[in-house]
Amino acid sequence: MTRKSWGYAADNGPSCWACLDPAFRLCGCGAEQSPIDLVEARVANVPSIRFEYGPIRAAIEDTGRTVQFNSGPGRVLLVGSHRYELQQFHFHHASEHLVDGTTWPMELHLVHADRKGRLAVVGVLIGEGEANPAADLLWQALVDEPESLGHIDVDPAALLPATKRAWRYQGSLTTPPCSEGVSWIVLADTITFSAPQIAAFTNFHPPNCRPVQLLGRRSLVIG
């Protein structure tokens, strides 16, 4: 029997993922799944985070579920002294994480991996407000090269808020196979895109967000 491709429609969306492929079973039974509602976090003394970003030549990939920008080597997230290298970044609408029950128009995920392949994902919540010049650059590349998509020169730091206070917890990928063991860092400060910039992304993809999952026995801290 041919397995059905996963997506976000009624017949292949998040409520169906665990049934579409045995490899996706954690989507239905995992105990440390993402995203979550960021509420009642404990204030904690946590390792500092530092972004050693800079301009990259990113390969643009339309995955069929989002638009992904794949990074070359050399762009680093430091959590304390632990080094993670940026692999790719992509967008969801609406936001996947909630803040005390509140949904944001979009969310950016910056996916990093350390030398052992362990993942750290930085989430940036995006509200509606002033335009972000970096978003114009990203979306224009999609318009200019709709077939080949190609590459774009961009600095991911332009998509980060000024302050780095963040919620932190252990979770999972928010897409199949919903693998766990992912270190999540969701920045408490936000960025804004203009209403036209948000609408421009929704023209490329329908809503692509997974509903929030139970925190369970995990710890959610902020610092």
Short mmCIF file of C-alpha atoms in Angstrom, two decimals:
data_model
loop_
_atom_site.label_atom_id
_atom_site.label_comp_id
_atom_site.label_asym_id
_atom_site.label_seq_id
_atom_site.Cartn_x
_atom_site.Cartn_y
_atom_site.Cartn_z
CA MET A 1 0.00 0.00 0.00
CA THR A 2 1.34 3.43 -0.92
CA ARG A 3 1.81 5.62 2.12
CA LYS A 4 0.10 9.00 1.98
CA SER A 5 2.37 12.03 2.11
CA TRP A 6 1.98 14.13 5.23
CA GLY A 7 0.80 17.71 5.15
CA TYR A 8 -1.68 20.01 6.85
CA ALA A 9 -4.97 19.13 5.16
CA ALA A 10 -7.82 17.30 6.89
CA ASP A 11 -6.79 13.90 5.49
CA ASN A 12 -3.02 14.15 6.05
CA GLY A 13 -2.64 16.81 8.74
CA PRO A 14 -1.31 16.69 12.31
CA SER A 15 -4.15 14.55 13.67
CA CYS A 16 -3.33 11.92 11.01
CA TRP A 17 0.47 11.95 11.02
CA ALA A 18 0.97 9.02 13.38
CA CYS A 19 -1.21 6.82 11.15
CA LEU A 20 0.44 7.70 7.85
CA ASP A 21 3.74 5.90 8.42
CA PRO A 22 5.13 3.72 11.26
CA ALA A 23 8.14 6.04 11.30
CA PHE A 24 5.81 8.84 12.43
CA ARG A 25 4.51 7.04 15.54
CA LEU A 26 5.99 9.62 17.95
CA CYS A 27 3.65 12.20 16.45
CA GLY A 28 0.88 10.36 18.28
CA CYS A 29 2.51 8.83 21.37
CA GLY A 30 5.57 10.94 22.15
CA ALA A 31 5.86 12.34 25.67
CA GLU A 32 8.04 15.36 24.75
CA GLN A 33 6.38 16.85 21.71
CA SER A 34 6.45 20.37 20.28
CA PRO A 35 5.11 23.01 19.99
CA ILE A 36 3.67 23.98 23.39
CA ASP A 37 1.85 26.86 25.04
CA LEU A 38 4.52 29.00 26.69
CA VAL A 39 2.86 29.65 30.02
CA GLU A 40 3.84 29.46 33.70
CA ALA A 41 7.55 29.23 32.99
CA ARG A 42 9.98 29.06 35.88
CA VAL A 43 12.62 31.82 35.94
CA ALA A 44 16.02 30.14 35.87
CA ASN A 45 19.71 30.88 35.59
CA VAL A 46 20.40 29.31 32.20
CA PRO A 47 23.44 29.28 29.89
CA SER A 48 23.76 32.41 27.79
CA ILE A 49 23.02 32.30 24.10
CA ARG A 50 25.06 34.04 21.43
CA PHE A 51 24.49 34.14 17.70
CA GLU A 52 27.60 34.23 15.56
CA TYR A 53 25.77 34.87 12.33
CA GLY A 54 26.68 36.85 9.24
CA PRO A 55 25.77 36.96 5.55
CA ILE A 56 25.18 33.58 3.94
CA ARG A 57 24.37 32.38 0.46
CA ALA A 58 21.29 30.31 1.22
CA ALA A 59 19.80 27.73 -1.09
CA ILE A 60 16.04 28.20 -1.37
CA GLU A 61 13.93 25.05 -1.13
CA ASP A 62 10.15 24.79 -1.44
CA THR A 63 9.43 21.62 0.55
CA GLY A 64 5.76 21.61 -0.38
CA ARG A 65 4.93 22.52 3.22
CA THR A 66 7.04 25.63 3.75
CA VAL A 67 9.81 27.65 2.14
CA GLN A 68 13.18 26.69 3.60
CA PHE A 69 16.48 28.55 3.35
CA ASN A 70 19.44 26.18 3.68
CA SER A 71 22.59 27.63 5.20
CA GLY A 72 26.19 27.00 4.32
CA PRO A 73 28.74 26.28 7.10
CA GLY A 74 30.12 28.74 9.59
CA ARG A 75 27.06 30.35 11.16
CA VAL A 76 26.91 29.40 14.82
CA LEU A 77 24.65 29.42 17.87
CA LEU A 78 26.51 29.19 21.19
CA VAL A 79 24.56 27.98 24.22
CA GLY A 80 27.04 28.59 26.98
CA SER A 81 30.12 27.00 25.41
CA HIS A 82 28.16 24.42 23.41
CA ARG A 83 28.40 25.04 19.69
CA TYR A 84 25.58 24.44 17.22
CA GLU A 85 25.84 25.24 13.51
CA LEU A 86 22.92 26.73 11.58
CA GLN A 87 21.48 24.25 9.08
CA GLN A 88 18.41 26.00 7.74
CA PHE A 89 15.57 28.35 8.63
CA HIS A 90 11.92 28.31 7.63
CA PHE A 91 8.56 29.82 8.50
CA HIS A 92 5.15 28.75 9.81
CA HIS A 93 1.82 30.54 9.79
CA ALA A 94 0.18 30.93 12.16
CA SER A 95 2.72 30.55 14.97
CA GLU A 96 3.24 27.05 16.31
CA HIS A 97 4.10 28.11 19.86
CA LEU A 98 1.51 30.09 21.79
CA VAL A 99 2.20 32.59 24.56
CA ASP A 100 -0.30 32.16 27.38
CA GLY A 101 -2.85 30.95 24.83
CA THR A 102 -2.16 33.70 22.29
CA THR A 103 -1.33 32.84 18.66
CA TRP A 104 1.01 35.02 16.60
CA PRO A 105 0.68 35.56 12.83
CA MET A 106 3.92 33.72 11.99
CA GLU A 107 6.90 31.97 13.53
CA LEU A 108 10.47 31.58 12.31
CA HIS A 109 12.46 28.43 13.12
CA LEU A 110 16.25 28.48 12.90
CA VAL A 111 17.46 24.88 13.01
CA HIS A 112 20.96 24.14 14.34
CA ALA A 113 22.94 20.93 14.91
CA ASP A 114 26.00 20.15 16.99
CA ARG A 115 28.84 17.80 15.99
CA LYS A 116 26.88 14.78 17.21
CA GLY A 117 23.78 15.75 15.25
CA ARG A 118 21.80 16.94 18.26
CA LEU A 119 19.38 19.71 17.34
CA ALA A 120 18.74 23.11 18.86
CA VAL A 121 15.91 25.09 17.29
CA VAL A 122 15.45 28.81 17.89
CA GLY A 123 11.88 30.05 17.51
CA VAL A 124 11.13 33.70 16.76
CA LEU A 125 7.53 34.88 17.05
CA ILE A 126 6.46 37.33 14.36
CA GLY A 127 3.78 39.94 14.93
CA GLU A 128 2.11 42.34 12.53
CA GLY A 129 3.67 45.80 12.53
CA GLU A 130 6.56 47.52 10.81
CA ALA A 131 7.97 45.90 7.69
CA ASN A 132 11.17 43.89 7.97
CA PRO A 133 13.58 44.56 5.06
CA ALA A 134 14.94 41.01 5.28
CA ALA A 135 11.45 39.60 4.64
CA ASP A 136 11.18 41.69 1.46
CA LEU A 137 14.48 40.20 0.31
CA LEU A 138 13.37 36.63 1.02
CA TRP A 139 9.96 36.92 -0.60
CA GLN A 140 11.31 38.74 -3.65
CA ALA A 141 13.66 35.83 -4.30
CA LEU A 142 10.62 33.55 -4.45
CA VAL A 143 8.88 35.83 -6.93
CA ASP A 144 11.97 36.27 -9.10
CA GLU A 145 12.79 32.56 -9.33
CA PRO A 146 9.55 30.62 -8.88
CA GLU A 147 10.79 27.62 -10.86
CA SER A 148 14.42 27.13 -9.88
CA LEU A 149 14.23 29.04 -6.56
CA GLY A 150 18.05 29.22 -6.63
CA HIS A 151 20.01 31.07 -3.95
CA ILE A 152 19.82 34.27 -1.97
CA ASP A 153 22.35 36.35 -0.05
CA VAL A 154 20.92 37.10 3.39
CA ASP A 155 22.06 37.63 6.97
CA PRO A 156 19.86 35.58 9.35
CA ALA A 157 20.75 38.03 12.13
CA ALA A 158 18.35 40.48 10.47
CA LEU A 159 15.53 38.16 11.56
CA LEU A 160 16.45 38.20 15.26
CA PRO A 161 15.07 40.52 17.95
CA ALA A 162 17.40 42.77 19.89
CA THR A 163 17.22 40.92 23.21
CA LYS A 164 17.90 37.23 23.75
CA ARG A 165 15.80 36.33 26.80
CA ALA A 166 14.08 33.07 25.95
CA TRP A 167 11.86 30.20 26.97
CA ARG A 168 13.68 26.86 26.96
CA TYR A 169 12.46 23.29 27.09
CA GLN A 170 13.12 19.83 25.67
CA GLY A 171 10.84 18.92 22.80
CA SER A 172 10.62 17.54 19.30
CA LEU A 173 10.49 18.38 15.66
CA THR A 174 7.10 19.93 14.90
CA THR A 175 6.85 17.94 11.66
CA PRO A 176 7.07 14.19 10.96
CA PRO A 177 8.78 12.11 12.17
CA CYS A 178 8.33 14.29 15.30
CA SER A 179 11.72 13.12 16.63
CA GLU A 180 12.36 14.05 20.26
CA GLY A 181 15.52 15.23 21.98
CA VAL A 182 15.35 18.71 20.42
CA SER A 183 16.49 21.65 22.57
CA TRP A 184 14.01 24.47 22.05
CA ILE A 185 14.88 28.13 22.56
CA VAL A 186 11.92 30.44 21.86
CA LEU A 187 12.94 34.09 22.11
CA ALA A 188 10.71 36.16 24.38
CA ASP A 189 11.20 39.31 22.33
CA THR A 190 9.54 39.35 18.92
CA ILE A 191 9.99 40.80 15.46
CA THR A 192 7.41 42.25 13.11
CA PHE A 193 6.46 41.84 9.49
CA SER A 194 4.02 44.18 7.78
CA ALA A 195 0.55 42.92 6.87
CA PRO A 196 1.57 42.70 3.16
CA GLN A 197 4.71 40.74 4.08
CA ILE A 198 2.65 38.25 6.10
CA ALA A 199 0.13 37.97 3.28
CA ALA A 200 2.92 37.39 0.78
CA PHE A 201 4.03 34.26 2.63
CA THR A 202 0.47 32.94 2.91
CA ASN A 203 0.23 33.21 -0.88
CA PHE A 204 2.98 30.59 -1.16
CA HIS A 205 1.59 28.11 1.37
CA PRO A 206 -1.67 27.47 3.25
CA PRO A 207 -1.53 27.35 7.07
CA ASN A 208 1.32 25.07 8.13
CA CYS A 209 1.27 24.95 11.91
CA ARG A 210 0.96 21.99 14.27
CA PRO A 211 -1.36 22.43 17.28
CA VAL A 212 0.24 22.75 20.70
CA GLN A 213 1.11 19.60 22.64
CA LEU A 214 0.96 18.86 26.37
CA LEU A 215 3.99 19.92 28.41
CA GLY A 216 3.51 16.90 30.67
CA ARG A 217 6.33 16.40 33.18
CA ARG A 218 8.80 18.57 31.34
CA SER A 219 10.23 21.79 32.73
CA LEU A 220 9.63 25.10 30.96
CA VAL A 221 12.08 27.79 32.04
CA ILE A 222 12.74 31.35 30.98
CA GLY A 223 15.93 33.28 31.34
#
